[in-house]
Tab-separated table of C-alpha atoms in Angstrom:
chain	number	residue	atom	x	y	z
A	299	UNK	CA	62.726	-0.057	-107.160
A	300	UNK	CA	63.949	2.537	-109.949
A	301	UNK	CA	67.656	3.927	-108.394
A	302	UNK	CA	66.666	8.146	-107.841
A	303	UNK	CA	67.371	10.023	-110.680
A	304	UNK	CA	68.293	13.524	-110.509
A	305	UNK	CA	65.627	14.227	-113.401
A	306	UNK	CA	62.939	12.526	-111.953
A	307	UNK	CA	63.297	13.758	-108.110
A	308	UNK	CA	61.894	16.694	-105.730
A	309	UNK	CA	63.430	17.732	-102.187
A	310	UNK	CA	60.622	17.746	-99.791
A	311	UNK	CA	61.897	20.179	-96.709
A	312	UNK	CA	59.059	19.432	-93.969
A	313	UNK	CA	58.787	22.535	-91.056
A	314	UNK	CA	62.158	23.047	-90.247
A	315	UNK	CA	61.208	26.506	-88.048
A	316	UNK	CA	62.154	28.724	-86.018
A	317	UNK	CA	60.358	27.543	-82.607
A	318	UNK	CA	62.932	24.530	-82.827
A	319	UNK	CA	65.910	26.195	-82.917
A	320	UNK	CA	66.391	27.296	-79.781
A	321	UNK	CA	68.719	25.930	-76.612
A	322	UNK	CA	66.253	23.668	-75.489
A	323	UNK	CA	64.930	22.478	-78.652
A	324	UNK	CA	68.585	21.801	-80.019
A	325	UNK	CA	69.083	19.580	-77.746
A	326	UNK	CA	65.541	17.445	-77.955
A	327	UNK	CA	65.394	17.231	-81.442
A	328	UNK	CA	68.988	17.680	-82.627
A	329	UNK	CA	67.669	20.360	-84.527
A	330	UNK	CA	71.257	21.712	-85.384
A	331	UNK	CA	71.601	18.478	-87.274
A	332	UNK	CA	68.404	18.352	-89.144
A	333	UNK	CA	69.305	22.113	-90.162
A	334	UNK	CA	72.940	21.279	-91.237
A	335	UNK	CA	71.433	17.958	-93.301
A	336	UNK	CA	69.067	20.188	-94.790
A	337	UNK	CA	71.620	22.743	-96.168
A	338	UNK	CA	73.544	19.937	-97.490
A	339	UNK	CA	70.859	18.788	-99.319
A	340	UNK	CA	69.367	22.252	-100.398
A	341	UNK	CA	73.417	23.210	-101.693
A	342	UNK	CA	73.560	19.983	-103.953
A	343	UNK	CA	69.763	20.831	-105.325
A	344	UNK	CA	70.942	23.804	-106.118
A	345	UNK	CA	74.262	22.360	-108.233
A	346	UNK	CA	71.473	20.276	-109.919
A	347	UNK	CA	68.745	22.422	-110.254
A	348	UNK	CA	66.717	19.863	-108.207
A	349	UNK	CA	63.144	21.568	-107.199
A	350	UNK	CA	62.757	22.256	-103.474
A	351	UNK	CA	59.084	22.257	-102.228
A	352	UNK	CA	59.791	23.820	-98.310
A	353	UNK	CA	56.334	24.054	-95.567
A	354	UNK	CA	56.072	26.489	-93.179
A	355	UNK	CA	53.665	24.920	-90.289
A	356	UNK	CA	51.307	27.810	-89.065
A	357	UNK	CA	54.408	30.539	-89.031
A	358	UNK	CA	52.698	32.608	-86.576
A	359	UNK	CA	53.073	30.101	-83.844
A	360	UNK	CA	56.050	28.262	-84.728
A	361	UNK	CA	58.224	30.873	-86.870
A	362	UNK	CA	59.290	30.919	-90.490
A	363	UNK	CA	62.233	28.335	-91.660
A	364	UNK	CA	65.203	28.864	-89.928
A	365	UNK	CA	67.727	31.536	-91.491
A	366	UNK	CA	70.618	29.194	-92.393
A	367	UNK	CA	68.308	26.974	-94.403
A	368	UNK	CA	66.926	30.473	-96.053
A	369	UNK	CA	70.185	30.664	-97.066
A	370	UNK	CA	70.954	27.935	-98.891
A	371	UNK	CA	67.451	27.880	-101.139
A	372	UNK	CA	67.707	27.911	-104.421
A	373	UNK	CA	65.663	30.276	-107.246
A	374	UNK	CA	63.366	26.774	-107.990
A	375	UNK	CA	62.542	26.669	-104.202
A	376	UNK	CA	59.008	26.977	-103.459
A	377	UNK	CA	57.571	28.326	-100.290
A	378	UNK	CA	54.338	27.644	-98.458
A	379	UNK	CA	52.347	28.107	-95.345
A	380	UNK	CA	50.294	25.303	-93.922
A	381	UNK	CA	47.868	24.228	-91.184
A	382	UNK	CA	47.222	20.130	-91.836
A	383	UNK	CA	50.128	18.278	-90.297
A	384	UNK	CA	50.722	16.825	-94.160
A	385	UNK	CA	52.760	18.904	-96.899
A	386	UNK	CA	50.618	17.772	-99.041
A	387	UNK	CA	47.613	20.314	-98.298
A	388	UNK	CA	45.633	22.362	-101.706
A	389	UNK	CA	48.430	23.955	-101.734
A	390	UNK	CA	51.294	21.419	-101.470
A	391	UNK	CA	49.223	19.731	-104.074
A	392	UNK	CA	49.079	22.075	-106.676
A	393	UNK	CA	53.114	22.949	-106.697
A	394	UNK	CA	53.454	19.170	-107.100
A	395	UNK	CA	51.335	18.921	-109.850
A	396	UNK	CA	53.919	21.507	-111.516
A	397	UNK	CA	56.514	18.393	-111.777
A	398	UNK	CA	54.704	15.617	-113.389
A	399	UNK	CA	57.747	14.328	-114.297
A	400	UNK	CA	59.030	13.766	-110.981
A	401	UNK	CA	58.025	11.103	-109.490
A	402	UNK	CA	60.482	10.999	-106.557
A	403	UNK	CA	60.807	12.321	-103.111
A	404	UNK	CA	63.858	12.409	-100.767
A	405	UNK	CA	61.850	14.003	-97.641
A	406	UNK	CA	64.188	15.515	-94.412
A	407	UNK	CA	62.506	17.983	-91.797
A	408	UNK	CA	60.496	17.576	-88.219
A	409	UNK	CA	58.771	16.087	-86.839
A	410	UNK	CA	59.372	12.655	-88.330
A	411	UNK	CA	56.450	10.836	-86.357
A	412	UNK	CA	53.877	13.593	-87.246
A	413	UNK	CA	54.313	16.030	-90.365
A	414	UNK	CA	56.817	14.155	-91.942
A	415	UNK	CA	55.120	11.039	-91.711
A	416	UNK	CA	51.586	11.948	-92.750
A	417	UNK	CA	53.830	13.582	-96.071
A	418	UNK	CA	55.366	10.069	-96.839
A	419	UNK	CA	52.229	8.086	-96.213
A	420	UNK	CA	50.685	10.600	-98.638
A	421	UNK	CA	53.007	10.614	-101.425
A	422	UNK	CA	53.042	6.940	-101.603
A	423	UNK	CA	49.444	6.655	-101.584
A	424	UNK	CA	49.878	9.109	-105.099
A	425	UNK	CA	52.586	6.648	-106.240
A	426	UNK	CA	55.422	8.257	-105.403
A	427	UNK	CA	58.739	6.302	-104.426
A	428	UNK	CA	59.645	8.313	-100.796
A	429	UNK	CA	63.184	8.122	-99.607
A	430	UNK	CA	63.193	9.459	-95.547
A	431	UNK	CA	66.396	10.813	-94.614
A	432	UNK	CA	67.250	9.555	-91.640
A	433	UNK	CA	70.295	12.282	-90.587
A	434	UNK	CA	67.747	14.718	-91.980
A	435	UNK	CA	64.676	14.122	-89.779
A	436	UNK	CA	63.495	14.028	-86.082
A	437	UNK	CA	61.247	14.415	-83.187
A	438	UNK	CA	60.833	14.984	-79.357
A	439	UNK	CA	61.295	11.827	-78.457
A	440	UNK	CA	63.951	8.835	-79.752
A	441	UNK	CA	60.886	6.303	-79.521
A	442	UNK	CA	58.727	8.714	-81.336
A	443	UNK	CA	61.446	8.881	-84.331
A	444	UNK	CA	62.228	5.122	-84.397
A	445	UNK	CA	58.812	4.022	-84.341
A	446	UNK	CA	57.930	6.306	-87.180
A	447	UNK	CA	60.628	4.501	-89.037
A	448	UNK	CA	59.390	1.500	-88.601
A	449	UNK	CA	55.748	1.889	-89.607
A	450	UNK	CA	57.057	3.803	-92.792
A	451	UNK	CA	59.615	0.740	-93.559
A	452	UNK	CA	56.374	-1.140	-93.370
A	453	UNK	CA	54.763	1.265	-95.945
A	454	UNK	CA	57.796	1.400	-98.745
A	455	UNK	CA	59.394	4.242	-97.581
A	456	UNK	CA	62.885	3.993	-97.802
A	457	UNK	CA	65.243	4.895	-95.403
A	458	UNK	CA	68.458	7.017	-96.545
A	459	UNK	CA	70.851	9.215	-95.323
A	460	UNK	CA	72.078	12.294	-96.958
A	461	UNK	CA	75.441	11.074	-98.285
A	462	UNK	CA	73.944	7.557	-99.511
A	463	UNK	CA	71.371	10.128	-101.405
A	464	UNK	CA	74.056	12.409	-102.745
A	465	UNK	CA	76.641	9.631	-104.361
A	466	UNK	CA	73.241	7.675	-105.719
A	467	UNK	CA	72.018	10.568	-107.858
A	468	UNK	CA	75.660	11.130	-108.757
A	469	UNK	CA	76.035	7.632	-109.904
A	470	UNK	CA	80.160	8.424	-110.737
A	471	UNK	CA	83.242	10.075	-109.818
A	472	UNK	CA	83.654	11.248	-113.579
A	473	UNK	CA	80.145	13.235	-112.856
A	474	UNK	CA	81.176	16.759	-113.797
A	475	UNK	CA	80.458	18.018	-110.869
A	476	UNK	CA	81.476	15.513	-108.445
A	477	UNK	CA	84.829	17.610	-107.295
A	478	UNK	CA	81.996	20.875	-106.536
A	479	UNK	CA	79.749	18.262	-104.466
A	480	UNK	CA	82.690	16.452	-102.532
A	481	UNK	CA	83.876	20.095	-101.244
A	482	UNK	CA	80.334	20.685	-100.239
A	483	UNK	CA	80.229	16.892	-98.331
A	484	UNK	CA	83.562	18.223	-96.834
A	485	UNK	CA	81.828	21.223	-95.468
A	486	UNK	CA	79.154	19.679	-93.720
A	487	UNK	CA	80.735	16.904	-90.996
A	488	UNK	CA	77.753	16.403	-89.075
A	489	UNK	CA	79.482	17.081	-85.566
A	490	UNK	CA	75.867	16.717	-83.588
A	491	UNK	CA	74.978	13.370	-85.627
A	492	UNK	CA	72.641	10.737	-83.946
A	493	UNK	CA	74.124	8.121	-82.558
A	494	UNK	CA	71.247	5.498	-83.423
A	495	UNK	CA	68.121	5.677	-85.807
């Protein structure tokens, strides 16, 4: 396995939307921690200048990302609706194909035994090496997420969380910009975390 490489790697944010992020849904699929790991994640991109490929799963049933990740996208953020369950759709497909370079994927988003799944399962099948973040992801059901875990251990997947992500594409503490990313890990404490994969 080749350590990720902030030259060679794309931030896959998978239908984090609107119909989730209410009282109910909070509290099923710990949405407010999937949102806070994904602002985390979309902040350091954006210190980076890591491309961002976001899906939008049939907005006009489940709503358009949720406003705090909106506000944390960068300029190289690309946006897209879809209707298969994968992000990789015709569409999906042709933004990739505007990074040949990058042949890496750190994935976070819902649901993880359904959309985000189908995505990793994908990507590897194209050759890509898929890192899952696993503070970053979720789905209605604890036995739904772990299982998905399991099957994409199974495939090569490899599960992360968001800090382990951060310090490996950082590499050092004499990175220039390690003192701007630390205040942004400082920002983000993950009060709703899950207690378990």
């Amino acid at each position: 396995m080749n350590n990720l490489d902030k030259e060679k790697v794309l931030f896959f944010c998978c239908d984090i939307q609107d119909v989730f992020n209410n009282e109910a849904n909070q509290k099923n699929y710990n949405c407010l921690q999937v949102i806070e790991c994904g602002c985390l994640m979309n902040e350091f991109a954006k210190i980076y200048e890591i491309p961002i490929i976001v899906s939008e799963q049939n907005p006009k049933v489940f709503g358009n990302t949720v406003q705090q990740l909106k506000n944390t996208f960068t300029q190289n953020t690309h946006f897209y609706e879809k209707f298969t369950f994968t992000m990789l759709s015709d569409k999906g497909l042709e933004i990739l194909k505007q990074y040949p370079n990058r042949n890496q994927v750190v994935i976070y988003g819902l649901e993880t035994h359904i959309c985000v799944q189908q995505t990793c399962l994908d990507l590897i099948k194209l050759g890509y090496q898929v890192y899952i973040l696993t503070d970053g992801t979720s789905s209605s059901k604890p036995i739904f997420r772990s299982t998905a875990y399991e099957r994409l251990k199974q495939c090569n997947v490899y599960l992360e969380t968001s800090q382990s992500v951060i310090y490996t594409l950082m590499q050092t503490s004499k990175d220039e910009k390690f003192r701007e990313v630390l205040k942004l890990i400082k920002k983000y404490q993950f009060q709703n975390i899950f207690p378990s994969l």
